[in-house]
Coordinates of C-alpha atoms in Angstrom, one line a residue:
Chain J
M1 CA 36.4 14.2 20.9
E2 CA 33.3 13.6 18.7
L3 CA 33.4 13.8 14.9
W4 CA 30.1 14.1 13.0
Y5 CA 29.4 13.8 9.3
T6 CA 26.4 16.1 8.5
E7 CA 24.4 16.2 5.3
E8 CA 21.6 18.6 4.4
H9 CA 18.7 16.7 3.1
S10 CA 16.8 19.9 2.5
P11 CA 17.6 23.5 3.3
N12 CA 15.8 22.8 6.6
T13 CA 16.8 19.3 7.5
R14 CA 20.1 17.7 8.5
F15 CA 21.2 14.1 8.9
S16 CA 24.3 13.4 10.9
I17 CA 26.4 10.3 11.5
K18 CA 29.0 9.9 14.2
V19 CA 32.3 9.1 12.7
K20 CA 35.3 7.3 14.1
K21 CA 37.7 8.7 11.5
Q22 CA 38.0 10.0 8.0
L23 CA 39.9 7.4 5.8
F24 CA 40.2 9.3 2.6
S25 CA 39.5 12.8 1.2
E26 CA 40.5 14.1 -2.2
Q27 CA 39.3 16.2 -5.0
S28 CA 39.1 14.2 -8.2
P29 CA 38.8 16.0 -11.6
F30 CA 35.0 15.6 -11.1
Q31 CA 34.1 15.8 -7.5
R32 CA 35.2 15.6 -3.9
V33 CA 35.6 12.0 -2.8
D34 CA 35.5 11.1 0.9
V35 CA 35.5 7.8 2.9
F36 CA 34.7 7.6 6.5
E37 CA 34.6 4.9 9.2
A38 CA 31.7 4.9 11.6
E39 CA 30.7 2.7 14.5
E40 CA 27.2 2.0 13.4
F41 CA 27.4 2.3 9.6
G42 CA 30.8 0.7 8.9
R43 CA 32.6 2.5 6.2
F44 CA 30.8 5.0 4.0
L45 CA 31.5 6.9 0.8
T46 CA 30.4 10.4 0.0
L47 CA 30.7 12.4 -3.2
D48 CA 30.6 16.1 -3.0
G49 CA 29.2 15.7 0.5
L50 CA 26.3 13.4 -0.5
M51 CA 25.9 9.9 0.8
M52 CA 26.5 7.2 -1.7
V53 CA 26.9 3.9 0.2
T54 CA 27.3 2.8 3.8
E55 CA 28.2 -0.7 4.6
K56 CA 25.2 -1.0 6.9
D57 CA 22.5 -0.4 4.3
E58 CA 24.0 -0.6 0.8
F59 CA 22.4 -4.0 0.4
I60 CA 19.0 -2.3 0.1
Y61 CA 19.9 -0.1 -2.8
H62 CA 21.9 -2.8 -4.7
D63 CA 19.2 -5.5 -4.2
M64 CA 16.5 -3.2 -5.5
I65 CA 18.4 -1.8 -8.5
V66 CA 19.5 -5.2 -9.7
H67 CA 17.1 -8.0 -8.7
V68 CA 13.9 -6.2 -9.8
P69 CA 14.9 -6.1 -13.5
M70 CA 16.7 -9.5 -13.3
A71 CA 13.5 -11.1 -11.9
T72 CA 11.5 -9.5 -14.7
N73 CA 13.7 -10.9 -17.3
P74 CA 16.1 -13.7 -16.1
D75 CA 17.3 -14.1 -19.7
I76 CA 19.3 -10.9 -19.6
K77 CA 22.7 -11.5 -20.9
N78 CA 24.4 -8.2 -21.7
V79 CA 24.3 -5.4 -19.2
L80 CA 25.5 -1.8 -19.2
V81 CA 26.0 -0.2 -15.8
I82 CA 26.5 3.6 -15.7
G83 CA 28.0 5.1 -12.6
A84 CA 28.1 2.7 -9.7
G85 CA 31.8 3.2 -9.0
D86 CA 31.5 1.6 -5.6
G87 CA 31.0 -1.8 -7.3
G88 CA 27.8 -2.8 -5.4
T89 CA 25.6 -3.1 -8.5
V90 CA 28.2 -5.2 -10.4
R91 CA 28.6 -7.4 -7.3
E92 CA 24.8 -8.3 -7.4
L93 CA 24.9 -8.7 -11.2
T94 CA 27.8 -11.1 -11.1
R95 CA 25.7 -13.5 -9.0
Y96 CA 23.7 -14.4 -12.1
E97 CA 25.7 -17.0 -14.0
T98 CA 23.5 -16.4 -17.0
I99 CA 24.8 -12.9 -17.5
E100 CA 27.6 -13.0 -20.1
K101 CA 28.8 -9.4 -20.3
I102 CA 28.8 -6.4 -18.0
D103 CA 30.1 -3.1 -19.2
M104 CA 30.5 -0.6 -16.5
V105 CA 31.0 3.1 -17.4
E106 CA 32.2 5.3 -14.5
I107 CA 33.3 8.8 -15.2
D108 CA 35.5 9.1 -12.2
E109 CA 38.3 6.5 -11.8
M110 CA 39.1 7.8 -8.3
V111 CA 35.8 6.4 -7.1
V112 CA 36.6 2.9 -8.3
D113 CA 40.2 3.1 -6.9
V114 CA 39.0 4.3 -3.6
S115 CA 36.2 1.7 -3.4
R116 CA 38.7 -1.1 -4.3
K117 CA 40.9 0.1 -1.4
Y118 CA 38.4 1.0 1.3
L119 CA 35.0 -0.7 0.3
Q120 CA 35.9 -4.3 -0.4
K121 CA 32.4 -5.3 0.5
T122 CA 30.9 -3.6 -2.5
A123 CA 33.9 -3.5 -4.9
C124 CA 34.6 -7.3 -4.5
S125 CA 33.4 -8.4 -7.9
L126 CA 34.9 -5.7 -10.2
D127 CA 37.5 -8.2 -11.4
D128 CA 34.9 -10.8 -12.5
K129 CA 36.0 -11.8 -16.0
R130 CA 32.7 -10.7 -17.5
V131 CA 33.2 -7.1 -16.3
T132 CA 34.8 -4.4 -18.5
L133 CA 35.5 -1.1 -16.9
F134 CA 35.3 2.1 -18.9
F135 CA 36.4 5.4 -17.3
E136 CA 34.3 7.6 -19.5
D137 CA 31.3 9.9 -19.5
G138 CA 28.2 7.6 -19.7
L139 CA 26.4 10.2 -21.8
K140 CA 29.0 9.9 -24.5
F141 CA 29.5 6.1 -24.1
V142 CA 25.9 5.2 -25.1
R143 CA 25.7 7.5 -28.1
D144 CA 26.9 5.0 -30.7
K145 CA 25.5 1.9 -29.1
V146 CA 22.6 0.2 -31.0
E147 CA 20.4 -2.7 -29.6
C148 CA 23.3 -4.3 -27.8
Y149 CA 22.2 -4.3 -24.1
D150 CA 19.3 -6.2 -22.5
L151 CA 19.6 -4.1 -19.3
I152 CA 21.0 -0.6 -18.6
I153 CA 21.3 0.3 -15.0
V154 CA 21.8 4.0 -14.4
D155 CA 23.3 4.1 -10.9
S156 CA 24.1 7.8 -10.9
T157 CA 24.6 10.6 -8.4
D158 CA 22.0 13.3 -8.2
P159 CA 21.6 15.6 -11.3
V160 CA 24.1 18.1 -10.1
G161 CA 27.8 17.9 -11.1
P162 CA 29.0 14.9 -13.0
G163 CA 25.6 13.1 -12.8
E164 CA 23.8 15.9 -14.6
G165 CA 24.0 14.5 -18.1
L166 CA 22.5 11.2 -17.0
F167 CA 19.1 12.9 -16.4
T168 CA 18.8 14.4 -19.9
K169 CA 16.4 13.5 -22.6
E170 CA 19.3 12.9 -25.0
F171 CA 20.8 10.3 -22.6
Y172 CA 17.5 8.5 -22.0
G173 CA 17.0 8.4 -25.8
N174 CA 20.4 6.9 -26.4
C175 CA 19.7 4.3 -23.7
Y176 CA 16.5 3.4 -25.6
K177 CA 18.5 3.0 -28.8
A178 CA 21.2 1.0 -27.0
L179 CA 18.6 -1.5 -25.6
S180 CA 17.7 -4.8 -27.3
Q181 CA 14.2 -5.7 -28.2
N182 CA 13.1 -6.7 -24.7
G183 CA 15.4 -4.1 -23.1
I184 CA 15.0 -2.7 -19.6
M185 CA 16.4 0.5 -18.2
V186 CA 16.5 1.0 -14.4
N187 CA 17.6 4.2 -12.9
Q188 CA 18.0 5.7 -9.4
H189 CA 15.0 8.1 -9.3
E190 CA 15.5 10.4 -6.3
C191 CA 13.1 10.9 -3.5
P192 CA 9.5 12.3 -3.6
Y193 CA 9.5 14.0 -0.2
Y194 CA 11.9 16.9 -0.3
E195 CA 11.3 19.6 -2.9
A196 CA 14.6 19.6 -4.8
F197 CA 14.7 15.8 -5.1
A198 CA 11.0 15.7 -6.1
H199 CA 11.7 18.2 -8.8
S200 CA 14.5 16.0 -10.2
M201 CA 12.2 12.9 -9.9
K202 CA 9.5 14.6 -11.9
R203 CA 11.8 15.8 -14.6
A204 CA 13.3 12.3 -15.0
H205 CA 9.9 10.7 -15.1
K206 CA 8.6 13.1 -17.7
R207 CA 11.5 12.5 -20.0
I208 CA 11.5 8.7 -19.6
S209 CA 7.7 8.6 -20.1
E210 CA 8.1 10.4 -23.5
L211 CA 10.5 7.7 -24.7
F212 CA 9.5 4.3 -23.3
P213 CA 6.2 2.5 -23.8
I214 CA 6.3 0.9 -20.3
V215 CA 7.4 3.2 -17.4
K216 CA 6.9 2.5 -13.7
V217 CA 8.4 3.7 -10.5
Y218 CA 9.2 1.6 -7.5
Q219 CA 10.4 2.3 -4.0
A220 CA 12.6 1.1 -1.1
H221 CA 13.4 2.1 2.4
I222 CA 17.0 3.4 2.4
P223 CA 17.5 5.0 5.8
T224 CA 20.8 6.9 4.9
Y225 CA 19.3 8.6 1.9
P226 CA 17.2 11.8 2.1
S227 CA 13.8 11.1 3.7
G228 CA 14.6 7.3 3.6
H229 CA 12.0 7.0 0.8
W230 CA 14.0 6.3 -2.3
L231 CA 12.6 5.6 -5.8
F232 CA 13.8 3.7 -8.8
G233 CA 12.6 4.1 -12.4
F234 CA 11.7 1.0 -14.4
A235 CA 11.4 1.6 -18.2
S236 CA 11.2 -1.0 -20.9
K237 CA 10.3 -1.7 -24.5
T238 CA 8.1 -4.7 -23.9
L239 CA 8.2 -6.1 -20.4
D240 CA 6.0 -5.1 -17.5
P241 CA 7.8 -5.6 -14.1
V242 CA 4.6 -7.0 -12.4
K243 CA 2.7 -8.7 -15.3
D244 CA 5.8 -10.3 -16.7
F245 CA 7.5 -11.1 -13.4
K246 CA 9.2 -14.5 -13.5
K247 CA 8.6 -15.4 -9.9
E248 CA 9.3 -19.1 -10.0
Q249 CA 12.2 -18.8 -12.3
W250 CA 13.9 -16.2 -10.0
E251 CA 13.1 -18.3 -6.9
S252 CA 14.7 -21.4 -8.6
L253 CA 18.0 -19.5 -8.7
N254 CA 18.2 -19.7 -4.8
L255 CA 19.9 -16.4 -4.5
T256 CA 20.0 -15.2 -0.9
T257 CA 19.0 -11.5 -0.5
R258 CA 18.7 -9.4 2.6
Y259 CA 16.2 -6.9 1.3
Y260 CA 14.6 -8.1 -2.0
N261 CA 12.1 -10.9 -2.1
T262 CA 9.4 -11.9 -4.6
E263 CA 6.5 -10.5 -2.5
L264 CA 8.4 -7.2 -2.3
H265 CA 9.0 -7.3 -6.1
T266 CA 5.3 -6.7 -6.6
G267 CA 4.8 -4.7 -3.3
C268 CA 7.5 -2.1 -4.2
F269 CA 5.5 -0.9 -7.2
A270 CA 2.6 0.1 -4.9
I271 CA 3.4 3.7 -4.3
P272 CA 1.6 6.3 -2.2
N273 CA -1.0 8.6 -3.6
Y274 CA 1.0 11.7 -3.1
V275 CA 3.9 10.2 -5.2
K276 CA 1.4 9.1 -7.9
T277 CA 0.1 12.6 -8.0
L278 CA 3.6 14.1 -8.5
L279 CA 4.4 11.6 -11.2
A280 CA 1.1 12.3 -13.0
E281 CA 1.8 16.0 -12.8
A282 CA 5.2 15.4 -14.4
R283 CA 3.7 13.4 -17.3
N284 CA 1.1 16.2 -18.0
E285 CA 3.5 19.1 -17.8
Chain A
M1 CA 19.9 33.4 14.2
E2 CA 19.3 29.7 13.5
L3 CA 17.3 27.4 15.7
W4 CA 17.5 23.7 15.2
Y5 CA 15.5 20.8 16.8
T6 CA 17.7 17.7 17.0
E7 CA 16.7 14.2 17.8
E8 CA 19.0 11.2 18.3
H9 CA 17.7 8.4 16.1
S10 CA 20.4 6.1 17.5
P11 CA 23.4 6.8 19.6
N12 CA 25.3 7.5 16.4
T13 CA 22.7 9.3 14.3
R14 CA 21.0 12.7 14.5
F15 CA 18.1 14.2 12.6
S16 CA 17.7 18.0 12.8
I17 CA 14.9 20.3 11.7
K18 CA 15.3 24.0 11.3
V19 CA 12.8 25.7 13.5
K20 CA 11.2 29.2 13.3
K21 CA 10.1 29.2 16.9
Q22 CA 9.1 27.2 19.9
L23 CA 5.3 27.6 20.5
F24 CA 4.9 25.6 23.7
S25 CA 7.1 23.8 26.2
E26 CA 5.9 22.3 29.5
Q27 CA 6.4 19.3 31.7
S28 CA 3.2 17.4 32.2
P29 CA 2.8 14.9 35.0
F30 CA 3.9 12.3 32.4
Q31 CA 6.4 13.8 30.0
R32 CA 7.8 16.9 28.5
V33 CA 5.5 18.4 25.8
D34 CA 6.9 20.7 23.1
V35 CA 5.4 22.3 20.0
F36 CA 7.5 24.0 17.4
E37 CA 6.9 25.9 14.2
A38 CA 9.1 25.1 11.2
E39 CA 9.3 26.5 7.7
E40 CA 9.3 23.1 6.0
F41 CA 7.3 20.9 8.3
G42 CA 4.7 23.3 9.6
R43 CA 4.0 22.8 13.3
F44 CA 5.3 19.7 15.0
L45 CA 4.8 18.1 18.4
T46 CA 7.4 16.2 20.4
L47 CA 7.1 14.3 23.6
D48 CA 10.2 13.8 25.8
G49 CA 12.2 15.1 22.8
L50 CA 10.8 12.5 20.3
M51 CA 8.9 13.4 17.2
M52 CA 5.2 12.6 17.3
V53 CA 3.6 14.5 14.4
T54 CA 4.6 17.1 11.9
E55 CA 2.0 18.8 9.8
K56 CA 4.0 17.9 6.7
D57 CA 3.9 14.1 7.0
E58 CA 1.4 13.2 9.7
F59 CA -1.0 12.1 6.9
I60 CA 1.2 9.1 6.2
Y61 CA 1.1 7.7 9.8
H62 CA -2.6 8.4 10.2
D63 CA -3.6 7.0 6.8
M64 CA -1.8 3.8 7.5
I65 CA -2.9 3.2 11.1
V66 CA -6.6 3.7 10.2
H67 CA -7.4 2.8 6.6
V68 CA -5.6 -0.6 6.6
P69 CA -7.9 -2.1 9.3
M70 CA -10.9 -0.2 8.1
A71 CA -10.5 -1.6 4.6
T72 CA -10.1 -5.0 6.0
N73 CA -13.4 -4.8 7.8
P74 CA -15.5 -1.8 6.7
D75 CA -18.2 -3.1 9.2
I76 CA -16.3 -1.9 12.2
K77 CA -18.6 0.1 14.4
N78 CA -17.0 0.4 17.8
V79 CA -13.4 1.6 18.1
L80 CA -11.0 2.1 21.0
V81 CA -8.0 4.4 20.4
I82 CA -5.2 4.3 22.9
G83 CA -2.8 7.3 23.0
A84 CA -3.2 9.4 19.9
G85 CA -3.5 12.7 21.8
D86 CA -2.8 14.8 18.7
G87 CA -6.2 13.7 17.3
G88 CA -5.0 12.5 13.9
T89 CA -6.2 8.9 14.3
V90 CA -9.6 10.1 15.4
R91 CA -9.8 12.5 12.5
E92 CA -9.3 9.7 10.0
L93 CA -11.8 7.4 11.9
T94 CA -14.5 10.0 11.9
R95 CA -14.5 10.0 8.1
Y96 CA -16.3 6.6 8.2
E97 CA -20.0 7.3 8.7
T98 CA -20.5 3.7 9.6
I99 CA -18.5 4.0 12.8
E100 CA -20.8 4.5 15.7
K101 CA -18.5 4.9 18.7
I102 CA -14.9 6.0 19.3
D103 CA -13.5 5.8 22.8
M104 CA -10.1 7.5 23.0
V105 CA -8.0 6.9 26.0
E106 CA -5.0 9.3 26.4
I107 CA -3.1 9.3 29.6
D108 CA -1.9 12.9 29.2
E109 CA -4.6 15.5 29.0
M110 CA -1.9 18.2 28.3
V111 CA -1.2 16.5 24.9
V112 CA -4.9 16.9 23.9
D113 CA -5.1 20.5 25.2
V114 CA -1.9 21.5 23.4
S115 CA -3.0 19.7 20.2
R116 CA -6.4 21.4 20.2
K117 CA -4.7 24.8 20.6
Y118 CA -1.7 24.4 18.2
L119 CA -2.4 21.4 16.0
Q120 CA -5.9 22.1 14.6
K121 CA -5.1 20.1 11.5
T122 CA -4.9 16.9 13.5
A123 CA -7.2 17.7 16.5
C124 CA -10.1 19.0 14.3
S125 CA -12.4 16.0 14.9
L126 CA -12.1 15.4 18.6
D127 CA -15.5 17.1 19.2
D128 CA -17.3 14.7 16.9
K129 CA -20.3 13.4 18.8
R130 CA -19.3 9.8 18.5
V131 CA -16.0 10.5 20.3
T132 CA -15.6 10.1 24.1
L133 CA -12.3 11.1 25.6
F134 CA -10.9 9.4 28.7
F135 CA -7.8 10.8 30.4
E136 CA -6.6 7.5 31.9
D137 CA -4.0 4.9 31.6
G138 CA -4.9 2.8 28.6
L139 CA -3.4 -0.3 30.4
K140 CA -6.0 0.1 33.2
F141 CA -8.8 1.2 30.9
V142 CA -8.9 -2.1 28.9
R143 CA -8.6 -4.4 31.9
D144 CA -12.4 -4.8 32.4
K145 CA -13.5 -4.5 28.8
V146 CA -15.0 -7.7 27.3
E147 CA -15.7 -8.1 23.5
C148 CA -16.9 -4.6 23.1
Y149 CA -14.6 -3.2 20.4
D150 CA -14.3 -4.2 16.7
L151 CA -11.0 -2.3 16.4
I152 CA -8.4 -1.2 18.9
I153 CA -5.7 1.2 17.6
V154 CA -2.7 1.5 19.9
D155 CA -1.2 4.8 18.8
S156 CA 1.4 5.0 21.6
T157 CA 4.8 6.6 22.1
D158 CA 7.9 4.3 22.3
P159 CA 8.1 1.8 25.1
V160 CA 9.8 4.2 27.5
G161 CA 8.0 6.5 29.9
P162 CA 4.2 6.6 29.8
G163 CA 4.0 4.3 26.7
E164 CA 5.8 1.4 28.4
G165 CA 2.7 -0.4 29.7
L166 CA 1.3 -0.4 26.2
F167 CA 4.0 -2.9 25.1
T168 CA 3.3 -5.5 27.8
K169 CA 1.8 -9.0 27.4
E170 CA -0.8 -8.1 30.0
F171 CA -1.9 -5.1 27.8
Y172 CA -2.1 -7.1 24.6
G173 CA -4.0 -9.9 26.4
N174 CA -6.5 -7.4 27.7
C175 CA -6.9 -6.0 24.2
Y176 CA -7.6 -9.5 22.9
K177 CA -10.3 -9.9 25.5
A178 CA -11.8 -6.5 24.7
L179 CA -12.1 -7.3 21.0
S180 CA -15.3 -8.6 19.4
Q181 CA -15.4 -11.8 17.4
N182 CA -13.9 -10.3 14.3
G183 CA -11.8 -7.9 16.2
I184 CA -8.6 -6.2 14.9
M185 CA -5.8 -4.6 16.9
V186 CA -3.4 -2.3 15.1
N187 CA -0.4 -0.9 16.8
Q188 CA 2.6 1.4 16.0
H189 CA 5.4 -1.2 15.8
E190 CA 8.6 0.8 15.9
C191 CA 11.4 0.6 13.2
P192 CA 13.5 -2.3 12.2
Y193 CA 16.7 -0.5 11.3
Y194 CA 18.1 1.0 14.5
E195 CA 19.0 -1.5 17.3
A196 CA 17.0 -0.1 20.2
F197 CA 13.8 0.2 18.0
A198 CA 14.3 -3.2 16.5
H199 CA 14.5 -4.6 20.0
S200 CA 11.2 -3.1 20.9
M201 CA 9.7 -4.3 17.6
K202 CA 10.8 -7.9 18.3
R203 CA 9.5 -7.8 21.8
A204 CA 6.1 -6.5 20.7
H205 CA 5.9 -9.0 17.9
K206 CA 6.7 -11.9 20.1
R207 CA 4.1 -11.0 22.7
I208 CA 1.3 -10.3 20.1
S209 CA 2.2 -13.5 18.2
E210 CA 1.6 -15.5 21.4
L211 CA -1.9 -14.2 21.8
F212 CA -3.5 -13.6 18.3
P213 CA -4.1 -16.2 15.6
I214 CA -3.4 -13.8 12.8
V215 CA -0.4 -11.5 13.2
K216 CA 1.2 -9.4 10.4
V217 CA 3.5 -6.5 10.1
Y218 CA 3.2 -3.7 7.5
Q219 CA 5.3 -0.7 6.7
A220 CA 5.2 2.9 5.6
H221 CA 7.7 5.6 4.6
I222 CA 7.6 8.2 7.4
P223 CA 10.5 10.6 6.8
T224 CA 10.5 12.3 10.2
Y225 CA 10.6 9.0 12.2
P226 CA 13.8 7.2 12.9
S227 CA 15.2 5.7 9.7
G228 CA 12.0 6.6 7.8
H229 CA 11.0 3.0 7.8
W230 CA 8.1 2.6 10.2
L231 CA 6.2 -0.5 11.0
F232 CA 2.6 -1.2 12.1
G233 CA 1.4 -4.4 13.7
F234 CA -1.9 -6.0 12.5
A235 CA -3.3 -8.6 14.8
S236 CA -6.8 -10.2 14.6
K237 CA -9.0 -13.0 15.7
T238 CA -10.3 -14.0 12.3
L239 CA -9.5 -11.5 9.5
D240 CA -6.5 -11.6 7.3
P241 CA -5.6 -8.1 6.1
V242 CA -4.7 -9.3 2.6
K243 CA -7.0 -12.3 2.0
D244 CA -10.1 -10.6 3.6
F245 CA -9.3 -7.1 2.1
K246 CA -12.6 -5.5 1.0
K247 CA -11.1 -3.5 -1.9
E248 CA -14.2 -2.7 -3.8
Q249 CA -16.2 -1.9 -0.7
W250 CA -13.5 0.5 0.5
E251 CA -13.2 2.1 -2.9
S252 CA -16.9 2.7 -3.0
L253 CA -16.6 5.0 0.0
N254 CA -14.7 7.5 -2.2
L255 CA -12.4 8.6 0.6
T256 CA -9.6 10.8 -0.6
T257 CA -6.3 9.9 0.9
R258 CA -2.8 11.3 0.2
Y259 CA -0.8 8.2 1.2
Y260 CA -3.0 5.1 1.4
N261 CA -4.5 3.4 -1.6
T262 CA -5.8 -0.1 -2.3
E263 CA -2.6 -1.2 -4.1
L264 CA -0.6 -0.1 -1.2
H265 CA -2.9 -1.9 1.1
T266 CA -1.5 -5.2 -0.2
G267 CA 1.9 -3.8 -1.0
C268 CA 2.7 -2.6 2.5
F269 CA 2.5 -6.1 3.8
A270 CA 5.5 -7.1 1.6
I271 CA 8.4 -6.5 3.9
P272 CA 12.1 -6.9 3.3
N273 CA 13.9 -10.1 4.1
Y274 CA 16.0 -8.6 6.9
V275 CA 12.8 -7.5 8.7
K276 CA 11.2 -10.9 8.2
T277 CA 14.3 -12.5 9.7
L278 CA 14.1 -10.2 12.8
L279 CA 10.4 -11.0 13.2
A280 CA 11.0 -14.8 12.9
E281 CA 13.8 -14.6 15.5
A282 CA 11.4 -12.9 17.8
R283 CA 8.7 -15.6 17.4
N284 CA 11.3 -18.3 18.1
E285 CA 12.9 -16.7 21.1

């Protein structure tokens, strides 16, 4: 018998992973939650049939969503994480002893429960004493927050289903308000290669560009995400991720990372011309 | 009816593209040659069931295999291209008016014939008067060449079948000998993410490192290649692609490129830690 997990990356493209067995499958109030075990990728979590994390390559996503802002401002003390129910983002954040508080807002408690049970490699730091979990809608959570976070990480699903509100102008505006004077917002920013994702990417970039004075996009190679070419958005009130990069300070922390390094910190902001063109189109729309 | 082209990227991973129709399928003396037409990717060429070029993303591969060495040494005049039957590498090279001679050695004439007929977007410059086509084994072709090329581009298939000889120490040694004093060799260098490809990558890197004083690896996002994380090898006798980069000189040429740009020139050499580790392992084996 062969069991294959298949995901449509575009209406004309499919990516399939050979599965040993399905470990979990349930419909939460928000989405379908599945966990699989695979020979090559270890365990992996999907939401509504879209890949969230595999044990084989989750380090790439979590390195890039956490260490890029942290190396731009190693003085970050208060962090808000929105989404990220698998715990991988919090795991990387808790490695910084200087961080004092991490609020994590995940709309779907089932994702956290399932990750604690099946994905210990990512969920292992959710009980860190600096972490407070809120099972709420991130969109509502940030509404009344004012200048209280140094970093907001938007580790959301795609802008369909429960993640939709996390791509709105209202949400980005509230994030701006919730950020402290040198605040940084980083968000998962879709892929530039397939049309539907590129559309979401452009919409997010346009809205963020209208609110933040410093707005950049950086990239990583994430093989299990559509096209393998994944983008992150970096938006901030004062700090430029390349000009204000605290290379030596970050290196002195001696954190071991499997993907991120200080050359890549600068390198990942060098994006291809076709992506630059799409982003410029978005800003001028 | 639905028709899907499917490729195994690893024993546990499949990538599939929806196809409108198959345009060509024949066994050459060397390999099976297929051309398909797809809604999203335009026409695409496969050899022995492995993706070579799609009209949607071939610009990425060809930008990166040509413009990185040319921007390191814009004085390159004599070029040897090995493989590259689709013509895309030659197309990018012929955009440099300063190049005087391009010898292209493709073992399989059928690939060139089929590309001329079905892939005019890549094969369009094969009749440039500076280009000479040789339908020979590249391994044999370079054996008696001494210091006559400023650039050798090894645009080969994977090291199985007809491409195998182009990953041997003998071949790399002959390329070294065939290169002029400031000579550069660039080769497609496989992907670091899936085991079989990573194995080929390490073997190639080890062999090249034993021969050339300057050896670097750079990367690009190529969505239709396994994992989307594709590597290129840069080896040279004297020139460092980052330190000796002729940024202003290249920019003054005013070449329009859809992927490559001068920020990316430096950025693409910033590779993730896990890839650095694999390459260091190879050098120490």
